[in-house]
């Protein structure tokens, strides 16, 4: 098992056409199983950093290792496969398939990843394990077979979280998934995410512009602390 979920050294990234770099990060390490809260104002490069971690974008230079791997060294197909095997991504807009049931949205990554399917079905069937997570996250069984588009924002958020958690990927990345919820629901959702990642031993990088949500994480850091480009107003 690698010692680090994420290891960044001297990473730089600029968007094409932008004169100033978006990210200039001398060092960022997230330990295996660590839950990190990363805050920063809108435009400070949080989503860009998560896309680099997910292998969607490539750094201009520097070292970026995710679970010990350099994703930019993999061919696109191998990178997609690696992502399905090891990474749970909770997007800001959830990215559920609207016509598909809540349950089928949750189990979808396991159809791309036999590794995650095997992990998810160690003690139960795939649907039972998806149902266990949805129950833990507070989505009643009466909603499991409804198309995702018929669910409320808060319910869709629970489906997105269960999808990311199913099969215990070693790293969960969450990009402002609580921004559409009121404050009380936000903290309750985060506490559930922390409990589930603790139970599965997954590392978690949770990104938000609202640092008041940072309670209960192992560590809290800001883009202005880790990103020299943000510190200089880039
Ligand atoms: N697809 C893109 N093309 C060009 N510039 C982008 C793109 N996405 C983000 N940026 C720029 O990168 C900077 C950081 O954006 P982003 O990572 O989305 O910040 P945050 O998630 O913290 O709000 C912004 O200046 C933004 O304009
Ligand atoms: Mg963002």
CSV table of C-alpha atoms and ligand atoms in Angstrom, one decimal:
chain,number,residue,atom,x,y,z
A,1,UNK,CA,0.0,0.0,0.0
A,2,UNK,CA,1.5,3.4,-0.9
A,3,UNK,CA,2.2,5.7,1.9
A,4,UNK,CA,0.6,8.7,0.3
A,5,UNK,CA,-2.8,9.2,-1.4
A,6,UNK,CA,-1.4,12.3,-3.1
A,7,UNK,CA,2.1,13.6,-3.4
A,8,UNK,CA,2.8,16.9,-5.2
A,9,UNK,CA,6.2,18.6,-5.6
A,10,UNK,CA,6.8,21.8,-7.6
A,11,UNK,CA,3.7,21.4,-9.7
A,12,UNK,CA,2.8,24.1,-12.1
A,13,UNK,CA,-0.2,24.5,-14.4
A,14,UNK,CA,-1.4,27.3,-16.5
A,15,UNK,CA,-4.6,27.4,-18.7
A,16,UNK,CA,-3.8,27.9,-22.4
A,17,UNK,CA,-4.0,31.5,-23.3
A,18,UNK,CA,-3.6,32.7,-19.7
A,19,UNK,CA,-0.4,34.7,-19.1
A,20,UNK,CA,-0.2,33.9,-15.4
A,21,UNK,CA,-0.1,30.4,-13.9
A,22,UNK,CA,-3.2,29.0,-12.3
A,23,UNK,CA,-1.3,26.7,-9.9
A,24,UNK,CA,2.2,26.9,-8.6
A,25,UNK,CA,2.3,24.3,-5.7
A,26,UNK,CA,5.7,23.6,-4.1
A,27,UNK,CA,4.5,20.8,-1.9
A,28,UNK,CA,1.2,19.1,-1.0
A,29,UNK,CA,1.0,15.6,0.6
A,30,UNK,CA,-2.2,13.8,1.6
A,31,UNK,CA,-1.5,10.7,3.5
A,32,UNK,CA,-3.3,7.4,2.9
A,33,UNK,CA,-6.6,7.5,4.7
A,34,UNK,CA,-6.3,11.2,5.6
A,35,UNK,CA,-9.3,13.5,5.3
A,36,UNK,CA,-8.3,16.9,4.1
A,37,UNK,CA,-10.5,20.0,3.9
A,38,UNK,CA,-9.2,22.4,1.2
A,39,UNK,CA,-10.7,25.9,1.0
A,40,UNK,CA,-10.2,28.8,-1.2
A,41,UNK,CA,-12.3,31.6,-2.9
A,42,UNK,CA,-14.0,31.1,-6.2
A,43,UNK,CA,-11.4,31.2,-9.0
A,44,UNK,CA,-8.5,30.1,-6.8
A,45,UNK,CA,-7.8,26.9,-8.7
A,46,UNK,CA,-9.6,24.3,-6.6
A,47,UNK,CA,-11.4,22.6,-9.4
A,48,UNK,CA,-8.3,22.8,-11.6
A,49,UNK,CA,-6.3,21.0,-8.9
A,50,UNK,CA,-8.9,18.3,-8.5
A,51,UNK,CA,-8.9,17.7,-12.3
A,52,UNK,CA,-5.1,17.4,-12.2
A,53,UNK,CA,-5.4,14.9,-9.3
A,54,UNK,CA,-8.1,13.0,-11.4
A,55,UNK,CA,-5.8,12.9,-14.4
A,56,UNK,CA,-8.2,14.9,-16.5
A,57,UNK,CA,-5.6,17.7,-16.9
A,58,UNK,CA,-1.8,17.3,-17.1
A,59,UNK,CA,0.7,19.5,-15.1
A,60,UNK,CA,3.0,21.7,-17.1
A,61,UNK,CA,5.8,20.4,-14.9
A,62,UNK,CA,6.5,19.0,-11.5
A,63,UNK,CA,5.7,15.8,-9.8
A,64,UNK,CA,2.2,14.6,-9.1
A,65,UNK,CA,1.6,11.1,-7.8
A,66,UNK,CA,-1.8,9.7,-6.9
A,67,UNK,CA,-1.7,6.5,-4.9
A,68,UNK,CA,1.9,6.2,-6.1
A,69,UNK,CA,1.1,6.6,-9.8
A,70,UNK,CA,2.0,9.2,-12.3
A,71,UNK,CA,-1.3,9.4,-14.2
A,72,UNK,CA,0.1,11.5,-17.1
A,73,UNK,CA,2.3,8.5,-17.9
A,74,UNK,CA,-0.7,6.3,-18.7
A,75,UNK,CA,-2.4,6.1,-22.0
A,76,UNK,CA,-6.0,7.6,-22.0
A,77,UNK,CA,-7.7,4.2,-21.8
A,78,UNK,CA,-5.5,3.0,-19.0
A,79,UNK,CA,-6.0,6.3,-17.2
A,80,UNK,CA,-9.8,5.9,-17.4
A,81,UNK,CA,-9.6,2.4,-16.1
A,82,UNK,CA,-7.3,3.5,-13.3
A,83,UNK,CA,-9.7,6.2,-12.3
A,84,UNK,CA,-12.7,3.8,-12.2
A,85,UNK,CA,-10.6,1.4,-10.0
A,86,UNK,CA,-9.2,3.8,-7.5
A,87,UNK,CA,-10.9,7.2,-7.4
A,88,UNK,CA,-14.4,8.3,-6.3
A,89,UNK,CA,-15.2,11.7,-7.6
A,90,UNK,CA,-18.2,13.7,-6.3
A,91,UNK,CA,-18.8,16.6,-8.7
A,92,UNK,CA,-20.3,19.9,-7.8
A,93,UNK,CA,-23.3,19.2,-10.1
A,94,UNK,CA,-23.2,15.5,-9.2
A,95,UNK,CA,-23.1,14.3,-12.9
A,96,UNK,CA,-25.8,11.6,-12.3
A,97,UNK,CA,-27.4,10.0,-15.4
A,98,UNK,CA,-30.9,11.6,-15.1
A,99,UNK,CA,-32.9,8.8,-16.6
A,100,UNK,CA,-31.2,6.0,-14.7
A,101,UNK,CA,-32.4,4.9,-11.2
A,102,UNK,CA,-30.6,6.1,-8.1
A,103,UNK,CA,-29.5,2.5,-7.5
A,104,UNK,CA,-28.1,2.1,-11.0
A,105,UNK,CA,-26.3,5.4,-10.8
A,106,UNK,CA,-24.6,4.2,-7.6
A,107,UNK,CA,-23.5,0.9,-9.1
A,108,UNK,CA,-22.4,2.4,-12.4
A,109,UNK,CA,-18.6,2.7,-11.6
A,110,UNK,CA,-18.6,-1.0,-10.7
A,111,UNK,CA,-19.7,-1.9,-14.3
A,112,UNK,CA,-16.4,-0.3,-15.5
A,113,UNK,CA,-14.3,-1.6,-12.7
A,114,UNK,CA,-14.3,-5.4,-11.8
A,115,UNK,CA,-11.8,-4.5,-9.0
A,116,UNK,CA,-14.3,-2.2,-7.4
A,117,UNK,CA,-17.2,-4.6,-8.1
A,118,UNK,CA,-15.2,-7.4,-6.3
A,119,UNK,CA,-14.5,-5.1,-3.3
A,120,UNK,CA,-18.2,-4.0,-3.1
A,121,UNK,CA,-19.5,-7.5,-3.2
A,122,UNK,CA,-17.3,-9.0,-0.5
A,123,UNK,CA,-20.1,-9.3,2.0
A,124,UNK,CA,-23.3,-8.6,0.0
A,125,UNK,CA,-24.7,-8.4,-3.6
A,126,UNK,CA,-23.9,-5.2,-5.5
A,127,UNK,CA,-27.4,-3.8,-5.1
A,128,UNK,CA,-27.4,-4.7,-1.4
A,129,UNK,CA,-24.1,-2.8,-0.8
A,130,UNK,CA,-25.4,0.2,-2.8
A,131,UNK,CA,-28.6,0.1,-0.7
A,132,UNK,CA,-26.6,0.0,2.5
A,133,UNK,CA,-24.7,3.1,1.5
A,134,UNK,CA,-27.9,4.9,0.4
A,135,UNK,CA,-29.5,4.0,3.7
A,136,UNK,CA,-26.4,5.2,5.7
A,137,UNK,CA,-26.6,8.5,3.7
A,138,UNK,CA,-30.3,8.9,4.4
A,139,UNK,CA,-32.0,8.1,1.1
A,140,UNK,CA,-35.1,6.0,1.8
A,141,UNK,CA,-35.6,2.8,-0.1
A,142,UNK,CA,-38.8,4.1,-1.7
A,143,UNK,CA,-36.5,6.4,-3.8
A,144,UNK,CA,-33.9,3.9,-4.9
A,145,UNK,CA,-35.6,2.9,-8.1
A,146,UNK,CA,-36.7,6.4,-9.1
A,147,UNK,CA,-34.9,8.1,-12.0
A,148,UNK,CA,-32.2,10.5,-10.6
A,149,UNK,CA,-33.9,13.5,-12.2
A,150,UNK,CA,-36.9,13.0,-9.9
A,151,UNK,CA,-34.8,13.4,-6.8
A,152,UNK,CA,-34.3,16.6,-4.9
A,153,UNK,CA,-30.8,18.2,-4.9
A,154,UNK,CA,-30.1,16.9,-1.4
A,155,UNK,CA,-31.2,13.4,-2.5
A,156,UNK,CA,-29.1,13.5,-5.7
A,157,UNK,CA,-26.1,14.6,-3.6
A,158,UNK,CA,-26.5,11.4,-1.5
A,159,UNK,CA,-26.6,9.3,-4.6
A,160,UNK,CA,-23.4,11.0,-5.9
A,161,UNK,CA,-21.7,10.3,-2.6
A,162,UNK,CA,-22.8,6.6,-2.5
A,163,UNK,CA,-21.5,6.2,-6.1
A,164,UNK,CA,-18.1,7.6,-5.1
A,165,UNK,CA,-17.9,5.4,-1.9
A,166,UNK,CA,-19.1,2.1,-3.4
A,167,UNK,CA,-16.3,-0.4,-3.7
A,168,UNK,CA,-14.1,1.6,-1.3
A,169,UNK,CA,-11.8,3.5,-3.7
A,170,UNK,CA,-8.6,4.5,-1.9
A,171,UNK,CA,-9.2,8.2,-2.7
A,172,UNK,CA,-12.4,10.2,-2.7
A,173,UNK,CA,-12.4,13.7,-4.2
A,174,UNK,CA,-15.3,16.0,-3.6
A,175,UNK,CA,-15.7,19.4,-5.4
A,176,UNK,CA,-18.0,21.6,-3.5
A,177,UNK,CA,-20.8,19.1,-3.3
A,178,UNK,CA,-22.6,20.9,-0.6
A,179,UNK,CA,-22.9,24.3,-2.2
A,180,UNK,CA,-26.6,23.8,-3.0
A,181,UNK,CA,-27.6,22.9,0.5
A,182,UNK,CA,-28.5,24.9,3.6
A,183,UNK,CA,-25.9,25.1,6.4
A,184,UNK,CA,-27.4,22.4,8.6
A,185,UNK,CA,-27.7,19.8,5.9
A,186,UNK,CA,-24.2,20.7,4.7
A,187,UNK,CA,-22.6,19.7,8.0
A,188,UNK,CA,-24.7,16.6,8.4
A,189,UNK,CA,-23.7,15.4,4.9
A,190,UNK,CA,-20.0,16.1,5.6
A,191,UNK,CA,-20.2,14.1,8.9
A,192,UNK,CA,-21.6,11.2,7.0
A,193,UNK,CA,-18.9,11.4,4.4
A,194,UNK,CA,-16.3,11.5,7.1
A,195,UNK,CA,-17.8,8.5,8.9
A,196,UNK,CA,-18.0,6.4,5.7
A,197,UNK,CA,-14.4,7.3,4.6
A,198,UNK,CA,-13.1,6.4,8.1
A,199,UNK,CA,-14.9,3.1,7.9
A,200,UNK,CA,-13.5,2.3,4.4
A,201,UNK,CA,-10.0,3.8,5.1
A,202,UNK,CA,-10.3,6.0,2.0
A,203,UNK,CA,-8.5,9.3,1.8
A,204,UNK,CA,-10.7,12.3,1.2
A,205,UNK,CA,-10.0,15.7,-0.4
A,206,UNK,CA,-13.0,17.9,0.2
A,207,UNK,CA,-13.0,21.2,-1.5
A,208,UNK,CA,-15.1,24.2,-0.5
A,209,UNK,CA,-15.1,28.0,-0.6
A,210,UNK,CA,-16.6,27.9,2.9
A,211,UNK,CA,-14.1,27.2,5.6
A,212,UNK,CA,-16.7,27.1,8.3
A,213,UNK,CA,-17.4,23.5,7.2
A,214,UNK,CA,-13.9,22.3,8.2
A,215,UNK,CA,-14.7,20.9,11.6
A,216,UNK,CA,-14.0,17.2,12.1
A,217,UNK,CA,-11.6,16.9,9.2
A,218,UNK,CA,-8.1,15.6,10.0
A,219,UNK,CA,-6.6,18.7,8.4
A,220,UNK,CA,-7.6,22.0,6.9
A,221,UNK,CA,-5.6,24.0,4.5
A,222,UNK,CA,-6.2,26.9,2.1
A,223,UNK,CA,-5.3,27.5,-1.6
A,224,UNK,CA,-3.4,30.6,-0.5
A,225,UNK,CA,-1.2,28.5,1.7
A,226,UNK,CA,-0.4,25.8,-0.8
A,227,UNK,CA,-0.6,27.7,-4.1
A,228,UNK,CA,2.0,30.5,-4.8
A,229,UNK,CA,0.1,31.6,-7.8
A,230,UNK,CA,-3.1,32.3,-5.7
A,231,UNK,CA,-0.9,34.1,-3.1
A,232,UNK,CA,0.3,36.4,-5.8
A,233,UNK,CA,-3.2,37.1,-7.1
A,234,UNK,CA,-2.8,34.9,-10.2
B,1,LIG,N1,-11.6,25.4,-18.9
B,1,LIG,C1,-10.9,26.5,-18.6
B,1,LIG,N2,-10.3,27.2,-19.5
B,1,LIG,C2,-9.6,28.3,-19.2
B,1,LIG,N3,-9.4,28.8,-17.9
B,1,LIG,C3,-10.1,28.1,-17.0
B,1,LIG,C4,-10.8,26.9,-17.2
B,1,LIG,N4,-11.3,26.5,-16.0
B,1,LIG,C5,-10.9,27.3,-15.1
B,1,LIG,N5,-10.1,28.3,-15.6
B,1,LIG,C6,-9.5,29.4,-14.9
B,1,LIG,O1,-8.7,28.9,-13.9
B,1,LIG,C7,-8.8,29.7,-12.7
B,1,LIG,C8,-9.2,28.8,-11.5
B,1,LIG,O2,-10.5,28.2,-11.8
B,1,LIG,P1,-11.1,27.0,-11.0
B,1,LIG,O3,-10.1,26.0,-10.8
B,1,LIG,O4,-12.4,26.7,-11.6
B,1,LIG,O5,-11.3,27.7,-9.5
B,1,LIG,P2,-12.2,27.3,-8.3
B,1,LIG,O6,-12.6,25.9,-8.5
B,1,LIG,O7,-11.4,27.6,-7.1
B,1,LIG,O8,-13.4,28.3,-8.3
B,1,LIG,C9,-9.8,30.8,-13.0
B,1,LIG,O9,-9.1,31.9,-13.3
B,1,LIG,C10,-10.5,30.3,-14.2
B,1,LIG,O10,-10.9,31.3,-15.1
B,2,LIG,MG1,-14.5,25.0,-8.6
